[in-house]
Amino acid sequence: IFNSLIPLGAMPPLIGFIVRPDSVERHTLQNILETHAFTVNHVKEEFYKQAHQTSARYAEHESEFEKVGLTEDYKADCVAPFVKESLVKFSIDFIERINLSINKTVMIIGKIKNIHLPADCVRQDGFADLEKAGSIAVSGLDSYYTTRPIARLSYAKQDQIPSEI
C-alpha cells in the first residue's frame, strides 16, 4: 500500500509516489521497473486492514494477495494486477524514476492510462463520486478515514467568490 500519491498534472494525466530507500529489496519498485506498468487501487473500509498488511515485508516469491486475502484482477490494458475488491482503479504506465538524494527515497512517475470505476459513481459532468465508490483516505502511515463531501466549488477566479456547483 502506498499513501503518498501526488497529482503531477492533467495533460497528460501524471501521478507520482514515493518509495522508501531501495537499500533493501523493494519488490513493488522492482516489478514496476521491469514491467513499466502498475495499478492504483482505492481502498474501501471493507478491506483496509488487508490493504495495510500488504506493506509487510513478504518474500519475493510470496503473493501479497494470497497472504492478506485479496483477489488479483487482470484487465487487458495492464500487465500488473488490480485489486478485485476495489471499485476505483487506475492502470498506469511507468514514465520516470527520480532518486531523491535528500533522503534516498525514490519518486516514481506514471501516466494514467485508464480509469476503471462503476458507471453509477460517475456524475453527468464526469465527476467521480469517491464516497459512493466507498473509497477511504489515509493520513500518515497508519490512520484510515472515511470520506464525507463538503462541497464542490467553481473554478477560482481573482474577481469572483467561488460558488457551489
PDB file of C-alpha atoms in Angstrom:
ATOM      1  CA  ILE A   1       0.000   0.000   0.000  1.00  0.00           C
ATOM      2  CA  PHE A   2       1.224   3.476  -0.889  1.00  0.00           C
ATOM      3  CA  ASN A   3      -0.347   6.599   0.550  1.00  0.00           C
ATOM      4  CA  SER A   4       1.919   9.212  -0.938  1.00  0.00           C
ATOM      5  CA  LEU A   5       0.272   9.678  -4.329  1.00  0.00           C
ATOM      6  CA  ILE A   6       0.876  13.094  -5.814  1.00  0.00           C
ATOM      7  CA  PRO A   7      -1.048  14.520  -8.786  1.00  0.00           C
ATOM      8  CA  LEU A   8       1.533  15.955 -11.184  1.00  0.00           C
ATOM      9  CA  GLY A   9      -0.644  17.235 -13.994  1.00  0.00           C
ATOM     10  CA  ALA A  10      -3.762  16.689 -16.039  1.00  0.00           C
ATOM     11  CA  MET A  11      -2.469  16.964 -19.611  1.00  0.00           C
ATOM     12  CA  PRO A  12      -1.009  14.374 -19.699  1.00  0.00           C
ATOM     13  CA  PRO A  13      -2.527  12.819 -16.558  1.00  0.00           C
ATOM     14  CA  LEU A  14       0.515  12.141 -14.366  1.00  0.00           C
ATOM     15  CA  ILE A  15       0.891  10.909 -10.818  1.00  0.00           C
ATOM     16  CA  GLY A  16       3.895  10.325  -8.615  1.00  0.00           C
ATOM     17  CA  PHE A  17       4.522   8.405  -5.444  1.00  0.00           C
ATOM     18  CA  ILE A  18       7.398   7.869  -3.083  1.00  0.00           C
ATOM     19  CA  VAL A  19       9.117   4.549  -2.413  1.00  0.00           C
ATOM     20  CA  ARG A  20      11.289   4.091   0.655  1.00  0.00           C
ATOM     21  CA  PRO A  21      15.046   3.886   0.063  1.00  0.00           C
ATOM     22  CA  ASP A  22      15.915   0.823  -2.002  1.00  0.00           C
ATOM     23  CA  SER A  23      18.695  -0.178   0.373  1.00  0.00           C
ATOM     24  CA  VAL A  24      16.704  -3.415   0.839  1.00  0.00           C
ATOM     25  CA  GLU A  25      14.667  -5.340  -1.708  1.00  0.00           C
ATOM     26  CA  ARG A  26      11.611  -3.374  -2.827  1.00  0.00           C
ATOM     27  CA  HIS A  27       9.569  -5.866  -4.838  1.00  0.00           C
ATOM     28  CA  THR A  28       6.945  -3.358  -5.987  1.00  0.00           C
ATOM     29  CA  LEU A  29       9.638  -0.995  -7.252  1.00  0.00           C
ATOM     30  CA  GLN A  30      11.422  -3.880  -8.956  1.00  0.00           C
ATOM     31  CA  ASN A  31       8.179  -5.029 -10.623  1.00  0.00           C
ATOM     32  CA  ILE A  32       7.404  -1.527 -11.896  1.00  0.00           C
ATOM     33  CA  LEU A  33      10.896  -1.080 -13.336  1.00  0.00           C
ATOM     34  CA  GLU A  34      10.730  -4.487 -15.044  1.00  0.00           C
ATOM     35  CA  THR A  35       7.193  -4.283 -16.470  1.00  0.00           C
ATOM     36  CA  HIS A  36       6.855  -0.491 -16.905  1.00  0.00           C
ATOM     37  CA  ALA A  37       3.306  -0.803 -15.576  1.00  0.00           C
ATOM     38  CA  PHE A  38       1.463  -0.607 -12.280  1.00  0.00           C
ATOM     39  CA  THR A  39      -2.002  -0.086 -10.879  1.00  0.00           C
ATOM     40  CA  VAL A  40      -3.515   2.201  -8.282  1.00  0.00           C
ATOM     41  CA  ASN A  41      -6.497   0.756  -6.431  1.00  0.00           C
ATOM     42  CA  HIS A  42      -8.612   2.724  -3.969  1.00  0.00           C
ATOM     43  CA  VAL A  43      -9.066   1.088  -0.596  1.00  0.00           C
ATOM     44  CA  LYS A  44     -12.530   0.528   0.876  1.00  0.00           C
ATOM     45  CA  GLU A  45     -13.487   0.231   4.525  1.00  0.00           C
ATOM     46  CA  GLU A  46     -14.302  -3.462   3.980  1.00  0.00           C
ATOM     47  CA  PHE A  47     -10.663  -4.342   3.336  1.00  0.00           C
ATOM     48  CA  TYR A  48      -8.455  -1.569   4.750  1.00  0.00           C
ATOM     49  CA  LYS A  49      -6.767  -3.932   7.233  1.00  0.00           C
ATOM     50  CA  GLN A  50      -5.793  -6.329   4.432  1.00  0.00           C
ATOM     51  CA  ALA A  51      -4.573  -3.394   2.321  1.00  0.00           C
ATOM     52  CA  HIS A  52      -2.492  -2.107   5.236  1.00  0.00           C
ATOM     53  CA  GLN A  53      -0.997  -5.583   5.724  1.00  0.00           C
ATOM     54  CA  THR A  54       0.362  -5.572   2.151  1.00  0.00           C
ATOM     55  CA  SER A  55       3.091  -3.206   3.363  1.00  0.00           C
ATOM     56  CA  ALA A  56       4.642  -6.049   5.396  1.00  0.00           C
ATOM     57  CA  ARG A  57       7.893  -7.461   4.054  1.00  0.00           C
ATOM     58  CA  TYR A  58       6.973 -10.627   2.229  1.00  0.00           C
ATOM     59  CA  ALA A  59       9.486 -12.778   0.379  1.00  0.00           C
ATOM     60  CA  GLU A  60       9.785 -12.140  -3.350  1.00  0.00           C
ATOM     61  CA  HIS A  61       8.037 -15.405  -4.255  1.00  0.00           C
ATOM     62  CA  GLU A  62       5.100 -14.816  -1.857  1.00  0.00           C
ATOM     63  CA  SER A  63       1.877 -13.293  -3.188  1.00  0.00           C
ATOM     64  CA  GLU A  64       0.662 -10.376  -1.071  1.00  0.00           C
ATOM     65  CA  PHE A  65      -2.801 -11.028  -2.478  1.00  0.00           C
ATOM     66  CA  GLU A  66      -2.805 -14.572  -1.104  1.00  0.00           C
ATOM     67  CA  LYS A  67      -1.192 -13.601   2.199  1.00  0.00           C
ATOM     68  CA  VAL A  68      -3.789 -10.926   3.021  1.00  0.00           C
ATOM     69  CA  GLY A  69      -6.883 -12.423   1.398  1.00  0.00           C
ATOM     70  CA  LEU A  70      -7.393 -10.021  -1.515  1.00  0.00           C
ATOM     71  CA  THR A  71      -8.081 -11.077  -5.102  1.00  0.00           C
ATOM     72  CA  GLU A  72      -5.926 -10.391  -8.160  1.00  0.00           C
ATOM     73  CA  ASP A  73      -7.854  -8.976 -11.109  1.00  0.00           C
ATOM     74  CA  TYR A  74      -6.290  -8.646 -14.550  1.00  0.00           C
ATOM     75  CA  LYS A  75      -7.564  -6.399 -17.323  1.00  0.00           C
ATOM     76  CA  ALA A  76      -6.447  -6.225 -20.948  1.00  0.00           C
ATOM     77  CA  ASP A  77      -4.989  -2.723 -20.569  1.00  0.00           C
ATOM     78  CA  CYS A  78      -2.327  -3.621 -17.962  1.00  0.00           C
ATOM     79  CA  VAL A  79       0.106  -6.441 -17.191  1.00  0.00           C
ATOM     80  CA  ALA A  80       0.057  -5.575 -13.471  1.00  0.00           C
ATOM     81  CA  PRO A  81      -2.792  -6.909 -11.332  1.00  0.00           C
ATOM     82  CA  PHE A  82      -5.646  -4.828  -9.960  1.00  0.00           C
ATOM     83  CA  VAL A  83      -7.360  -5.443  -6.613  1.00  0.00           C
ATOM     84  CA  LYS A  84     -10.716  -7.021  -7.458  1.00  0.00           C
ATOM     85  CA  GLU A  85     -12.321  -5.729  -4.244  1.00  0.00           C
ATOM     86  CA  SER A  86     -11.531  -2.113  -5.182  1.00  0.00           C
ATOM     87  CA  LEU A  87     -14.114  -0.117  -7.150  1.00  0.00           C
ATOM     88  CA  VAL A  88     -11.810   2.724  -8.285  1.00  0.00           C
ATOM     89  CA  LYS A  89      -8.752   1.516 -10.209  1.00  0.00           C
ATOM     90  CA  PHE A  90      -6.150   3.121 -12.456  1.00  0.00           C
ATOM     91  CA  SER A  91      -3.829   1.430 -14.927  1.00  0.00           C
ATOM     92  CA  ILE A  92      -0.560   3.350 -15.063  1.00  0.00           C
ATOM     93  CA  ASP A  93       2.369   3.364 -17.484  1.00  0.00           C
ATOM     94  CA  PHE A  94       5.754   3.941 -15.847  1.00  0.00           C
ATOM     95  CA  ILE A  95       7.394   7.159 -17.102  1.00  0.00           C
ATOM     96  CA  GLU A  96      10.326   8.060 -14.865  1.00  0.00           C
ATOM     97  CA  ARG A  97      12.284   7.166 -11.729  1.00  0.00           C
ATOM     98  CA  ILE A  98      13.827  10.009  -9.748  1.00  0.00           C
ATOM     99  CA  ASN A  99      16.280   9.250  -6.956  1.00  0.00           C
ATOM    100  CA  LEU A 100      15.936  11.851  -4.218  1.00  0.00           C
ATOM    101  CA  SER A 101      19.365  12.414  -2.708  1.00  0.00           C
ATOM    102  CA  ILE A 102      17.984  14.322   0.283  1.00  0.00           C
ATOM    103  CA  ASN A 103      16.649  11.147   1.949  1.00  0.00           C
ATOM    104  CA  LYS A 104      17.492   8.329  -0.505  1.00  0.00           C
ATOM    105  CA  THR A 105      13.832   7.746  -1.408  1.00  0.00           C
ATOM    106  CA  VAL A 106      12.650   7.166  -4.956  1.00  0.00           C
ATOM    107  CA  MET A 107       9.908   9.034  -6.770  1.00  0.00           C
ATOM    108  CA  ILE A 108       8.079   7.037  -9.402  1.00  0.00           C
ATOM    109  CA  ILE A 109       6.175   8.986 -12.044  1.00  0.00           C
ATOM    110  CA  GLY A 110       3.497   7.362 -14.137  1.00  0.00           C
ATOM    111  CA  LYS A 111       0.930   8.307 -16.737  1.00  0.00           C
ATOM    112  CA  ILE A 112      -2.657   7.281 -16.111  1.00  0.00           C
ATOM    113  CA  LYS A 113      -3.718   5.077 -18.988  1.00  0.00           C
ATOM    114  CA  ASN A 114      -7.223   4.047 -17.932  1.00  0.00           C
ATOM    115  CA  ILE A 115      -9.590   4.569 -15.030  1.00  0.00           C
ATOM    116  CA  HIS A 116     -11.980   1.805 -14.059  1.00  0.00           C
ATOM    117  CA  LEU A 117     -14.970   2.610 -11.845  1.00  0.00           C
ATOM    118  CA  PRO A 118     -18.671   1.774 -11.766  1.00  0.00           C
ATOM    119  CA  ALA A 119     -20.842   3.894 -14.080  1.00  0.00           C
ATOM    120  CA  ASP A 120     -23.112   4.873 -11.183  1.00  0.00           C
ATOM    121  CA  CYS A 121     -20.104   6.536  -9.493  1.00  0.00           C
ATOM    122  CA  VAL A 122     -19.648   8.956 -12.397  1.00  0.00           C
ATOM    123  CA  ARG A 123     -21.877  12.026 -12.454  1.00  0.00           C
ATOM    124  CA  GLN A 124     -23.149  13.575 -15.695  1.00  0.00           C
ATOM    125  CA  ASP A 125     -20.356  16.170 -15.705  1.00  0.00           C
ATOM    126  CA  GLY A 126     -17.705  13.433 -15.385  1.00  0.00           C
ATOM    127  CA  PHE A 127     -17.065  13.961 -11.660  1.00  0.00           C
ATOM    128  CA  ALA A 128     -16.083  10.735  -9.877  1.00  0.00           C
ATOM    129  CA  ASP A 129     -18.098  10.252  -6.677  1.00  0.00           C
ATOM    130  CA  LEU A 130     -15.497   8.612  -4.439  1.00  0.00           C
ATOM    131  CA  GLU A 131     -17.803   8.471  -1.437  1.00  0.00           C
ATOM    132  CA  LYS A 132     -20.340   6.467  -3.442  1.00  0.00           C
ATOM    133  CA  ALA A 133     -17.488   4.187  -4.531  1.00  0.00           C
ATOM    134  CA  GLY A 134     -16.610   3.628  -0.873  1.00  0.00           C
ATOM    135  CA  SER A 135     -13.054   4.963  -1.181  1.00  0.00           C
ATOM    136  CA  ILE A 136     -11.399   5.852   2.102  1.00  0.00           C
ATOM    137  CA  ALA A 137      -8.477   8.143   2.935  1.00  0.00           C
ATOM    138  CA  VAL A 138      -5.279   7.696   4.902  1.00  0.00           C
ATOM    139  CA  SER A 139      -3.269  10.122   6.999  1.00  0.00           C
ATOM    140  CA  GLY A 140       0.331   9.325   7.761  1.00  0.00           C
ATOM    141  CA  LEU A 141       1.252   5.672   7.628  1.00  0.00           C
ATOM    142  CA  ASP A 142      -1.484   4.112   9.708  1.00  0.00           C
ATOM    143  CA  SER A 143      -4.593   6.243  10.209  1.00  0.00           C
ATOM    144  CA  TYR A 144      -7.612   5.496   7.985  1.00  0.00           C
ATOM    145  CA  TYR A 145     -10.689   7.705   7.465  1.00  0.00           C
ATOM    146  CA  THR A 146     -13.998   7.543   5.680  1.00  0.00           C
ATOM    147  CA  THR A 147     -14.866  10.486   3.461  1.00  0.00           C
ATOM    148  CA  ARG A 148     -17.781  12.904   3.518  1.00  0.00           C
ATOM    149  CA  PRO A 149     -18.028  15.552   0.835  1.00  0.00           C
ATOM    150  CA  ILE A 150     -18.476  19.161   1.933  1.00  0.00           C
ATOM    151  CA  ALA A 151     -18.988  20.857  -1.467  1.00  0.00           C
ATOM    152  CA  ARG A 152     -17.682  21.220  -4.993  1.00  0.00           C
ATOM    153  CA  LEU A 153     -16.674  24.755  -5.857  1.00  0.00           C
ATOM    154  CA  SER A 154     -16.468  26.661  -9.119  1.00  0.00           C
ATOM    155  CA  TYR A 155     -13.108  27.449 -10.711  1.00  0.00           C
ATOM    156  CA  ALA A 156     -11.291  30.083  -8.655  1.00  0.00           C
ATOM    157  CA  LYS A 157     -11.024  33.493 -10.307  1.00  0.00           C
ATOM    158  CA  GLN A 158      -9.413  36.603  -8.867  1.00  0.00           C
ATOM    159  CA  ASP A 159     -12.517  38.786  -9.043  1.00  0.00           C
ATOM    160  CA  GLN A 160     -15.154  36.207  -8.014  1.00  0.00           C
ATOM    161  CA  ILE A 161     -16.048  34.352  -4.853  1.00  0.00           C
ATOM    162  CA  PRO A 162     -16.330  30.628  -5.627  1.00  0.00           C
ATOM    163  CA  SER A 163     -19.849  29.250  -5.772  1.00  0.00           C
ATOM    164  CA  GLU A 164     -21.007  25.738  -5.036  1.00  0.00           C
ATOM    165  CA  ILE A 165     -21.579  23.569  -8.084  1.00  0.00           C
TER     166      ILE A 165
END
